[in-house]
Amino acid sequence: DTDETRRKLLAELRDRDEMLELQRRDMTASFDELSHEHAAEGKMQEERLRSDIRQSEARETQGREARQALETQLHDAQNRILALVARSEELGATGARAAEEAEGARRDASEARARREHEAQEAS
């Protein structure tokens, strides 16, 4: 009777061991599957972040290039303004000389007219 009981207990132990082994294998497979899923999700997230970084860097580069272009335009505009100011001053000086020459010519004409009138008075 004890042998029979022992055999039954051993059979139950083997069945439980087999069942536990199957459960362990199932759990290991489940953990492996979860691990692979998490790794795949992690890689996808990493790739999304890398893509976001590349896009951000591209926007930053475009912004830097646009700023540089605007700075170049500003510099060119400032140079044109300086050239126009210099030309204006040059024309202003030329205009002032022309005004002085015109004033001198008026004086000369006025003096000549006065001399003629004086000569005309003396002749009469």
mmCIF file of N, CA and C in Angstrom:
data_model
loop_
_atom_site.group_PDB
_atom_site.id
_atom_site.type_symbol
_atom_site.label_atom_id
_atom_site.label_comp_id
_atom_site.label_asym_id
_atom_site.label_seq_id
_atom_site.Cartn_x
_atom_site.Cartn_y
_atom_site.Cartn_z
ATOM 1 N N ASP A 1 0.833 -1.187 0.000
ATOM 2 C CA ASP A 1 0.000 0.000 0.000
ATOM 3 C C ASP A 1 0.878 1.252 0.000
ATOM 4 N N THR A 2 1.939 1.233 0.744
ATOM 5 C CA THR A 2 2.846 2.389 0.740
ATOM 6 C C THR A 2 3.564 2.523 -0.595
ATOM 7 N N ASP A 3 3.866 1.427 -1.229
ATOM 8 C CA ASP A 3 4.484 1.511 -2.563
ATOM 9 C C ASP A 3 3.518 2.162 -3.550
ATOM 10 N N GLU A 4 2.262 1.762 -3.438
ATOM 11 C CA GLU A 4 1.240 2.322 -4.325
ATOM 12 C C GLU A 4 1.093 3.807 -4.052
ATOM 13 N N THR A 5 1.059 4.183 -2.825
ATOM 14 C CA THR A 5 0.939 5.592 -2.438
ATOM 15 C C THR A 5 2.171 6.354 -2.904
ATOM 16 N N ARG A 6 3.311 5.732 -2.731
ATOM 17 C CA ARG A 6 4.554 6.354 -3.166
ATOM 18 C C ARG A 6 4.542 6.558 -4.679
ATOM 19 N N ARG A 7 4.115 5.567 -5.436
ATOM 20 C CA ARG A 7 4.047 5.678 -6.893
ATOM 21 C C ARG A 7 3.082 6.784 -7.316
ATOM 22 N N LYS A 8 1.957 6.843 -6.616
ATOM 23 C CA LYS A 8 0.983 7.887 -6.929
ATOM 24 C C LYS A 8 1.590 9.275 -6.657
ATOM 25 N N LEU A 9 2.258 9.402 -5.513
ATOM 26 C CA LEU A 9 2.878 10.687 -5.157
ATOM 27 C C LEU A 9 3.974 11.058 -6.158
ATOM 28 N N LEU A 10 4.776 10.074 -6.539
ATOM 29 C CA LEU A 10 5.830 10.318 -7.526
ATOM 30 C C LEU A 10 5.218 10.715 -8.875
ATOM 31 N N ALA A 11 4.123 10.038 -9.253
ATOM 32 C CA ALA A 11 3.454 10.361 -10.507
ATOM 33 C C ALA A 11 2.902 11.799 -10.446
ATOM 34 N N GLU A 12 2.296 12.141 -9.299
ATOM 35 C CA GLU A 12 1.772 13.496 -9.128
ATOM 36 C C GLU A 12 2.911 14.515 -9.165
ATOM 37 N N LEU A 13 4.037 14.181 -8.505
ATOM 38 C CA LEU A 13 5.184 15.083 -8.521
ATOM 39 C C LEU A 13 5.720 15.280 -9.942
ATOM 40 N N ARG A 14 5.807 14.182 -10.697
ATOM 41 C CA ARG A 14 6.261 14.296 -12.090
ATOM 42 C C ARG A 14 5.290 15.144 -12.906
ATOM 43 N N ASP A 15 3.984 14.912 -12.703
ATOM 44 C CA ASP A 15 2.982 15.703 -13.425
ATOM 45 C C ASP A 15 3.113 17.187 -13.063
ATOM 46 N N ARG A 16 3.299 17.449 -11.782
ATOM 47 C CA ARG A 16 3.461 18.847 -11.344
ATOM 48 C C ARG A 16 4.761 19.440 -11.906
ATOM 49 N N ASP A 17 5.837 18.654 -11.880
ATOM 50 C CA ASP A 17 7.114 19.118 -12.441
ATOM 51 C C ASP A 17 6.959 19.441 -13.933
ATOM 52 N N GLU A 18 6.254 18.552 -14.643
ATOM 53 C CA GLU A 18 6.033 18.779 -16.077
ATOM 54 C C GLU A 18 5.178 20.028 -16.292
ATOM 55 N N MET A 19 4.130 20.157 -15.445
ATOM 56 C CA MET A 19 3.265 21.310 -15.549
ATOM 57 C C MET A 19 4.044 22.600 -15.225
ATOM 58 N N LEU A 20 4.864 22.565 -14.180
ATOM 59 C CA LEU A 20 5.677 23.727 -13.811
ATOM 60 C C LEU A 20 6.700 24.056 -14.911
ATOM 61 N N GLU A 21 7.275 23.023 -15.495
ATOM 62 C CA GLU A 21 8.232 23.217 -16.583
ATOM 63 C C GLU A 21 7.540 23.868 -17.779
ATOM 64 N N LEU A 22 6.315 23.393 -18.100
ATOM 65 C CA LEU A 22 5.558 24.001 -19.200
ATOM 66 C C LEU A 22 5.221 25.458 -18.882
ATOM 67 N N GLN A 23 4.817 25.706 -17.646
ATOM 68 C CA GLN A 23 4.502 27.084 -17.247
ATOM 69 C C GLN A 23 5.754 27.970 -17.317
ATOM 70 N N ARG A 24 6.895 27.416 -16.874
ATOM 71 C CA ARG A 24 8.153 28.163 -16.917
ATOM 72 C C ARG A 24 8.508 28.500 -18.357
ATOM 73 N N ARG A 25 8.365 27.512 -19.262
ATOM 74 C CA ARG A 25 8.661 27.736 -20.680
ATOM 75 C C ARG A 25 7.715 28.780 -21.267
ATOM 76 N N ASP A 26 6.417 28.658 -20.910
ATOM 77 C CA ASP A 26 5.441 29.639 -21.401
ATOM 78 C C ASP A 26 5.781 31.048 -20.898
ATOM 79 N N MET A 27 6.135 31.144 -19.618
ATOM 80 C CA MET A 27 6.478 32.440 -19.042
ATOM 81 C C MET A 27 7.753 32.994 -19.689
ATOM 82 N N THR A 28 8.723 32.115 -19.905
ATOM 83 C CA THR A 28 9.964 32.542 -20.549
ATOM 84 C C THR A 28 9.672 33.046 -21.958
ATOM 85 N N ALA A 29 8.838 32.302 -22.677
ATOM 86 C CA ALA A 29 8.471 32.723 -24.037
ATOM 87 C C ALA A 29 7.725 34.058 -23.995
ATOM 88 N N SER A 30 6.822 34.206 -23.013
ATOM 89 C CA SER A 30 6.073 35.457 -22.882
ATOM 90 C C SER A 30 7.012 36.618 -22.557
ATOM 91 N N PHE A 31 7.947 36.376 -21.627
ATOM 92 C CA PHE A 31 8.907 37.420 -21.282
ATOM 93 C C PHE A 31 9.807 37.763 -22.472
ATOM 94 N N ASP A 32 10.227 36.748 -23.214
ATOM 95 C CA ASP A 32 11.045 36.987 -24.402
ATOM 96 C C ASP A 32 10.272 37.822 -25.427
ATOM 97 N N GLU A 33 8.996 37.454 -25.617
ATOM 98 C CA GLU A 33 8.159 38.191 -26.561
ATOM 99 C C GLU A 33 7.992 39.642 -26.117
ATOM 100 N N LEU A 34 7.716 39.834 -24.820
ATOM 101 C CA LEU A 34 7.585 41.198 -24.283
ATOM 102 C C LEU A 34 8.893 41.966 -24.442
ATOM 103 N N SER A 35 9.977 41.273 -24.173
ATOM 104 C CA SER A 35 11.287 41.905 -24.298
ATOM 105 C C SER A 35 11.533 42.353 -25.731
ATOM 106 N N HIS A 36 11.201 41.507 -26.695
ATOM 107 C CA HIS A 36 11.372 41.860 -28.111
ATOM 108 C C HIS A 36 10.455 43.022 -28.494
ATOM 109 N N GLU A 37 9.222 42.984 -27.979
ATOM 110 C CA GLU A 37 8.278 44.075 -28.270
ATOM 111 C C GLU A 37 8.805 45.393 -27.715
ATOM 112 N N HIS A 38 9.289 45.347 -26.457
ATOM 113 C CA HIS A 38 9.822 46.571 -25.847
ATOM 114 C C HIS A 38 11.056 47.067 -26.600
ATOM 115 N N ALA A 39 11.895 46.140 -27.023
ATOM 116 C CA ALA A 39 13.089 46.521 -27.787
ATOM 117 C C ALA A 39 12.675 47.165 -29.110
ATOM 118 N N ALA A 40 11.681 46.569 -29.785
ATOM 119 C CA ALA A 40 11.209 47.127 -31.055
ATOM 120 C C ALA A 40 10.590 48.503 -30.840
ATOM 121 N N GLU A 41 9.782 48.636 -29.793
ATOM 122 C CA GLU A 41 9.182 49.939 -29.476
ATOM 123 C C GLU A 41 10.265 50.956 -29.138
ATOM 124 N N GLY A 42 11.261 50.519 -28.385
ATOM 125 C CA GLY A 42 12.371 51.404 -28.033
ATOM 126 C C GLY A 42 13.120 51.879 -29.267
ATOM 127 N N LYS A 43 13.348 50.958 -30.216
ATOM 128 C CA LYS A 43 14.045 51.337 -31.451
ATOM 129 C C LYS A 43 13.198 52.303 -32.274
ATOM 130 N N MET A 44 11.883 52.059 -32.332
ATOM 131 C CA MET A 44 11.002 52.958 -33.075
ATOM 132 C C MET A 44 11.002 54.348 -32.437
ATOM 133 N N GLN A 45 10.935 54.379 -31.115
ATOM 134 C CA GLN A 45 10.935 55.659 -30.413
ATOM 135 C C GLN A 45 12.270 56.381 -30.629
ATOM 136 N N GLU A 46 13.350 55.625 -30.555
ATOM 137 C CA GLU A 46 14.670 56.207 -30.790
ATOM 138 C C GLU A 46 14.747 56.795 -32.198
ATOM 139 N N GLU A 47 14.231 56.070 -33.183
ATOM 140 C CA GLU A 47 14.258 56.558 -34.575
ATOM 141 C C GLU A 47 13.397 57.807 -34.728
ATOM 142 N N ARG A 48 12.226 57.833 -34.054
ATOM 143 C CA ARG A 48 11.378 59.036 -34.089
ATOM 144 C C ARG A 48 12.124 60.224 -33.494
ATOM 145 N N LEU A 49 12.796 59.995 -32.374
ATOM 146 C CA LEU A 49 13.546 61.079 -31.734
ATOM 147 C C LEU A 49 14.690 61.550 -32.626
ATOM 148 N N ARG A 50 15.391 60.606 -33.256
ATOM 149 C CA ARG A 50 16.475 60.984 -34.173
ATOM 150 C C ARG A 50 15.917 61.802 -35.344
ATOM 151 N N SER A 51 14.751 61.388 -35.845
ATOM 152 C CA SER A 51 14.108 62.125 -36.932
ATOM 153 C C SER A 51 13.732 63.530 -36.470
ATOM 154 N N ASP A 52 13.182 63.642 -35.263
ATOM 155 C CA ASP A 52 12.836 64.956 -34.703
ATOM 156 C C ASP A 52 14.086 65.830 -34.588
ATOM 157 N N ILE A 53 15.182 65.226 -34.144
ATOM 158 C CA ILE A 53 16.437 65.969 -34.006
ATOM 159 C C ILE A 53 16.916 66.450 -35.374
ATOM 160 N N ARG A 54 16.864 65.566 -36.386
ATOM 161 C CA ARG A 54 17.289 65.957 -37.738
ATOM 162 C C ARG A 54 16.423 67.106 -38.263
ATOM 163 N N GLN A 55 15.106 67.003 -38.044
ATOM 164 C CA GLN A 55 14.211 68.073 -38.494
ATOM 165 C C GLN A 55 14.516 69.378 -37.769
ATOM 166 N N SER A 56 14.760 69.279 -36.468
ATOM 167 C CA SER A 56 15.088 70.466 -35.687
ATOM 168 C C SER A 56 16.392 71.090 -36.163
ATOM 169 N N GLU A 57 17.383 70.249 -36.437
ATOM 170 C CA GLU A 57 18.656 70.754 -36.940
ATOM 171 C C GLU A 57 18.484 71.407 -38.313
ATOM 172 N N ALA A 58 17.637 70.816 -39.154
ATOM 173 C CA ALA A 58 17.379 71.389 -40.488
ATOM 174 C C ALA A 58 16.713 72.759 -40.349
ATOM 175 N N ARG A 59 15.721 72.853 -39.437
ATOM 176 C CA ARG A 59 15.068 74.155 -39.216
ATOM 177 C C ARG A 59 16.069 75.168 -38.681
ATOM 178 N N GLU A 60 16.923 74.724 -37.779
ATOM 179 C CA GLU A 60 17.941 75.612 -37.215
ATOM 180 C C GLU A 60 18.890 76.107 -38.311
ATOM 181 N N THR A 61 19.294 75.192 -39.191
ATOM 182 C CA THR A 61 20.187 75.561 -40.297
ATOM 183 C C THR A 61 19.495 76.550 -41.226
ATOM 184 N N GLN A 62 18.213 76.282 -41.551
ATOM 185 C CA GLN A 62 17.462 77.198 -42.417
ATOM 186 C C GLN A 62 17.346 78.569 -41.767
ATOM 187 N N GLY A 63 17.078 78.567 -40.468
ATOM 188 C CA GLY A 63 16.972 79.840 -39.742
ATOM 189 C C GLY A 63 18.288 80.599 -39.756
ATOM 190 N N ARG A 64 19.379 79.876 -39.554
ATOM 191 C CA ARG A 64 20.702 80.490 -39.563
ATOM 192 C C ARG A 64 21.011 81.052 -40.953
ATOM 193 N N GLU A 65 20.670 80.280 -42.009
ATOM 194 C CA GLU A 65 20.912 80.740 -43.382
ATOM 195 C C GLU A 65 20.047 81.957 -43.709
ATOM 196 N N ALA A 66 18.789 81.935 -43.259
ATOM 197 C CA ALA A 66 17.900 83.078 -43.500
ATOM 198 C C ALA A 66 18.427 84.313 -42.773
ATOM 199 N N ARG A 67 18.885 84.122 -41.550
ATOM 200 C CA ARG A 67 19.442 85.244 -40.777
ATOM 201 C C ARG A 67 20.670 85.805 -41.473
ATOM 202 N N GLN A 68 21.530 84.912 -41.951
ATOM 203 C CA GLN A 68 22.744 85.354 -42.641
ATOM 204 C C GLN A 68 22.377 86.126 -43.915
ATOM 205 N N ALA A 69 21.375 85.637 -44.647
ATOM 206 C CA ALA A 69 20.933 86.336 -45.859
ATOM 207 C C ALA A 69 20.393 87.721 -45.515
ATOM 208 N N LEU A 70 19.617 87.806 -44.432
ATOM 209 C CA LEU A 70 19.075 89.099 -44.018
ATOM 210 C C LEU A 70 20.189 90.043 -43.571
ATOM 211 N N GLU A 71 21.177 89.515 -42.867
ATOM 212 C CA GLU A 71 22.310 90.338 -42.452
ATOM 213 C C GLU A 71 23.081 90.849 -43.670
ATOM 214 N N THR A 72 23.222 90.002 -44.687
ATOM 215 C CA THR A 72 23.896 90.419 -45.922
ATOM 216 C C THR A 72 23.093 91.514 -46.611
ATOM 217 N N GLN A 73 21.756 91.328 -46.678
ATOM 218 C CA GLN A 73 20.902 92.357 -47.284
ATOM 219 C C GLN A 73 21.013 93.666 -46.518
ATOM 220 N N LEU A 74 21.017 93.579 -45.186
ATOM 221 C CA LEU A 74 21.136 94.776 -44.354
ATOM 222 C C LEU A 74 22.470 95.466 -44.621
ATOM 223 N N HIS A 75 23.543 94.702 -44.660
ATOM 224 C CA HIS A 75 24.877 95.255 -44.914
ATOM 225 C C HIS A 75 24.913 95.935 -46.286
ATOM 226 N N ASP A 76 24.345 95.260 -47.303
ATOM 227 C CA ASP A 76 24.306 95.848 -48.645
ATOM 228 C C ASP A 76 23.496 97.143 -48.650
ATOM 229 N N ALA A 77 22.357 97.136 -47.956
ATOM 230 C CA ALA A 77 21.512 98.332 -47.888
ATOM 231 C C ALA A 77 22.260 99.473 -47.191
ATOM 232 N N GLN A 78 22.971 99.150 -46.105
ATOM 233 C CA GLN A 78 23.742 100.172 -45.402
ATOM 234 C C GLN A 78 24.828 100.745 -46.312
ATOM 235 N N ASN A 79 25.489 99.884 -47.075
ATOM 236 C CA ASN A 79 26.512 100.362 -48.013
ATOM 237 C C ASN A 79 25.901 101.264 -49.082
ATOM 238 N N ARG A 80 24.717 100.882 -49.609
ATOM 239 C CA ARG A 80 24.041 101.723 -50.603
ATOM 240 C C ARG A 80 23.668 103.075 -50.004
ATOM 241 N N ILE A 81 23.197 103.058 -48.751
ATOM 242 C CA ILE A 81 22.840 104.315 -48.079
ATOM 243 C C ILE A 81 24.071 105.198 -47.929
ATOM 244 N N LEU A 82 25.173 104.608 -47.490
ATOM 245 C CA LEU A 82 26.408 105.385 -47.339
ATOM 246 C C LEU A 82 26.851 105.961 -48.679
ATOM 247 N N ALA A 83 26.730 105.171 -49.739
ATOM 248 C CA ALA A 83 27.106 105.656 -51.072
ATOM 249 C C ALA A 83 26.181 106.795 -51.500
ATOM 250 N N LEU A 84 24.875 106.653 -51.223
ATOM 251 C CA LEU A 84 23.932 107.713 -51.570
ATOM 252 C C LEU A 84 24.200 108.982 -50.766
ATOM 253 N N VAL A 85 24.526 108.827 -49.490
ATOM 254 C CA VAL A 85 24.851 109.986 -48.647
ATOM 255 C C VAL A 85 26.099 110.676 -49.188
ATOM 256 N N ALA A 86 27.114 109.882 -49.537
ATOM 257 C CA ALA A 86 28.346 110.461 -50.081
ATOM 258 C C ALA A 86 28.047 111.187 -51.390
ATOM 259 N N ARG A 87 27.244 110.549 -52.255
ATOM 260 C CA ARG A 87 26.884 111.173 -53.538
ATOM 261 C C ARG A 87 26.078 112.438 -53.305
ATOM 262 N N SER A 88 25.162 112.394 -52.355
ATOM 263 C CA SER A 88 24.346 113.563 -52.028
ATOM 264 C C SER A 88 25.231 114.697 -51.525
ATOM 265 N N GLU A 89 26.183 114.364 -50.653
ATOM 266 C CA GLU A 89 27.110 115.386 -50.153
ATOM 267 C C GLU A 89 27.943 115.944 -51.298
ATOM 268 N N GLU A 90 28.353 115.044 -52.182
ATOM 269 C CA GLU A 90 29.133 115.468 -53.349
ATOM 270 C C GLU A 90 28.304 116.407 -54.226
ATOM 271 N N LEU A 91 27.036 116.017 -54.481
ATOM 272 C CA LEU A 91 26.153 116.872 -55.266
ATOM 273 C C LEU A 91 25.849 118.166 -54.533
ATOM 274 N N GLY A 92 25.719 118.082 -53.215
ATOM 275 C CA GLY A 92 25.473 119.288 -52.411
ATOM 276 C C GLY A 92 26.645 120.246 -52.526
ATOM 277 N N ALA A 93 27.866 119.717 -52.459
ATOM 278 C CA ALA A 93 29.055 120.554 -52.597
ATOM 279 C C ALA A 93 29.112 121.141 -54.000
ATOM 280 N N THR A 94 28.783 120.327 -55.000
ATOM 281 C CA THR A 94 28.760 120.807 -56.386
ATOM 282 C C THR A 94 27.691 121.883 -56.533
ATOM 283 N N GLY A 95 26.538 121.638 -55.912
ATOM 284 C CA GLY A 95 25.453 122.622 -55.956
ATOM 285 C C GLY A 95 25.847 123.913 -55.263
ATOM 286 N N ALA A 96 26.549 123.799 -54.140
ATOM 287 C CA ALA A 96 26.996 124.990 -53.419
ATOM 288 C C ALA A 96 27.994 125.762 -54.278
ATOM 289 N N ARG A 97 28.910 125.062 -54.940
ATOM 290 C CA ARG A 97 29.867 125.726 -55.825
ATOM 291 C C ARG A 97 29.138 126.401 -56.979
ATOM 292 N N ALA A 98 28.148 125.696 -57.527
ATOM 293 C CA ALA A 98 27.366 126.271 -58.617
ATOM 294 C C ALA A 98 26.629 127.517 -58.141
ATOM 295 N N ALA A 99 26.079 127.467 -56.926
ATOM 296 C CA ALA A 99 25.376 128.637 -56.381
ATOM 297 C C ALA A 99 26.351 129.789 -56.179
ATOM 298 N N GLU A 100 27.547 129.478 -55.677
ATOM 299 C CA GLU A 100 28.570 130.519 -55.495
ATOM 300 C C GLU A 100 28.968 131.114 -56.846
ATOM 301 N N GLU A 101 29.143 130.245 -57.850
ATOM 302 C CA GLU A 101 29.510 130.724 -59.183
ATOM 303 C C GLU A 101 28.396 131.581 -59.770
ATOM 304 N N ALA A 102 27.150 131.145 -59.560
ATOM 305 C CA ALA A 102 26.016 131.924 -60.066
ATOM 306 C C ALA A 102 25.967 133.279 -59.367
ATOM 307 N N GLU A 103 26.192 133.281 -58.079
ATOM 308 C CA GLU A 103 26.200 134.541 -57.318
ATOM 309 C C GLU A 103 27.315 135.448 -57.828
ATOM 310 N N GLY A 104 28.471 134.852 -58.068
ATOM 311 C CA GLY A 104 29.590 135.633 -58.617
ATOM 312 C C GLY A 104 29.251 136.193 -59.984
ATOM 313 N N ALA A 105 28.626 135.358 -60.827
ATOM 314 C CA ALA A 105 28.233 135.828 -62.165
ATOM 315 C C ALA A 105 27.220 136.958 -62.057
ATOM 316 N N ARG A 106 26.270 136.868 -61.118
ATOM 317 C CA ARG A 106 25.286 137.940 -60.907
ATOM 318 C C ARG A 106 25.971 139.233 -60.476
ATOM 319 N N ARG A 107 26.932 139.081 -59.570
ATOM 320 C CA ARG A 107 27.678 140.264 -59.114
ATOM 321 C C ARG A 107 28.420 140.905 -60.287
ATOM 322 N N ASP A 108 29.094 140.016 -61.054
ATOM 323 C CA ASP A 108 29.840 140.522 -62.205
ATOM 324 C C ASP A 108 28.891 141.243 -63.180
ATOM 325 N N ALA A 109 27.733 140.640 -63.430
ATOM 326 C CA ALA A 109 26.758 141.243 -64.337
ATOM 327 C C ALA A 109 26.245 142.556 -63.769
ATOM 328 N N SER A 110 25.986 142.555 -62.484
ATOM 329 C CA SER A 110 25.493 143.762 -61.829
ATOM 330 C C SER A 110 26.542 144.867 -61.884
ATOM 331 N N GLU A 111 27.788 144.518 -61.630
ATOM 332 C CA GLU A 111 28.876 145.501 -61.691
ATOM 333 C C GLU A 111 29.033 146.027 -63.120
ATOM 334 N N ALA A 112 28.922 145.113 -64.108
ATOM 335 C CA ALA A 112 29.053 145.526 -65.503
ATOM 336 C C ALA A 112 27.918 146.474 -65.874
ATOM 337 N N ARG A 113 26.699 146.140 -65.412
ATOM 338 C CA ARG A 113 25.542 146.985 -65.676
ATOM 339 C C ARG A 113 25.738 148.360 -65.035
ATOM 340 N N ALA A 114 26.223 148.348 -63.802
ATOM 341 C CA ALA A 114 26.448 149.613 -63.095
ATOM 342 C C ALA A 114 27.512 150.439 -63.824
ATOM 343 N N ARG A 115 28.562 149.795 -64.321
ATOM 344 C CA ARG A 115 29.615 150.515 -65.056
ATOM 345 C C ARG A 115 29.049 151.117 -66.348
ATOM 346 N N ARG A 116 28.231 150.314 -67.054
ATOM 347 C CA ARG A 116 27.640 150.811 -68.297
ATOM 348 C C ARG A 116 26.737 152.017 -68.029
ATOM 349 N N GLU A 117 25.956 151.866 -66.960
ATOM 350 C CA GLU A 117 25.060 152.995 -66.617
ATOM 351 C C GLU A 117 25.900 154.211 -66.253
ATOM 352 N N HIS A 118 26.946 153.972 -65.513
ATOM 353 C CA HIS A 118 27.820 155.074 -65.101
ATOM 354 C C HIS A 118 28.473 155.698 -66.341
ATOM 355 N N GLU A 119 28.945 154.814 -67.256
ATOM 356 C CA GLU A 119 29.566 155.310 -68.476
ATOM 357 C C GLU A 119 28.539 156.052 -69.328
ATOM 358 N N ALA A 120 27.294 155.546 -69.347
ATOM 359 C CA ALA A 120 26.236 156.182 -70.115
ATOM 360 C C ALA A 120 25.930 157.549 -69.535
ATOM 361 N N GLN A 121 25.951 157.684 -68.219
ATOM 362 C CA GLN A 121 25.680 158.961 -67.551
ATOM 363 C C GLN A 121 26.832 159.934 -67.842
ATOM 364 N N GLU A 122 28.024 159.448 -67.827
ATOM 365 C CA GLU A 122 29.172 160.316 -68.081
ATOM 366 C C GLU A 122 29.165 160.751 -69.540
ATOM 367 N N ALA A 123 28.719 159.878 -70.426
ATOM 368 C CA ALA A 123 28.706 160.200 -71.836
ATOM 369 C C ALA A 123 27.599 161.221 -72.142
ATOM 370 N N SER A 124 26.573 161.276 -71.331
ATOM 371 C CA SER A 124 25.505 162.211 -71.625
ATOM 372 C C SER A 124 25.801 163.511 -71.022
#
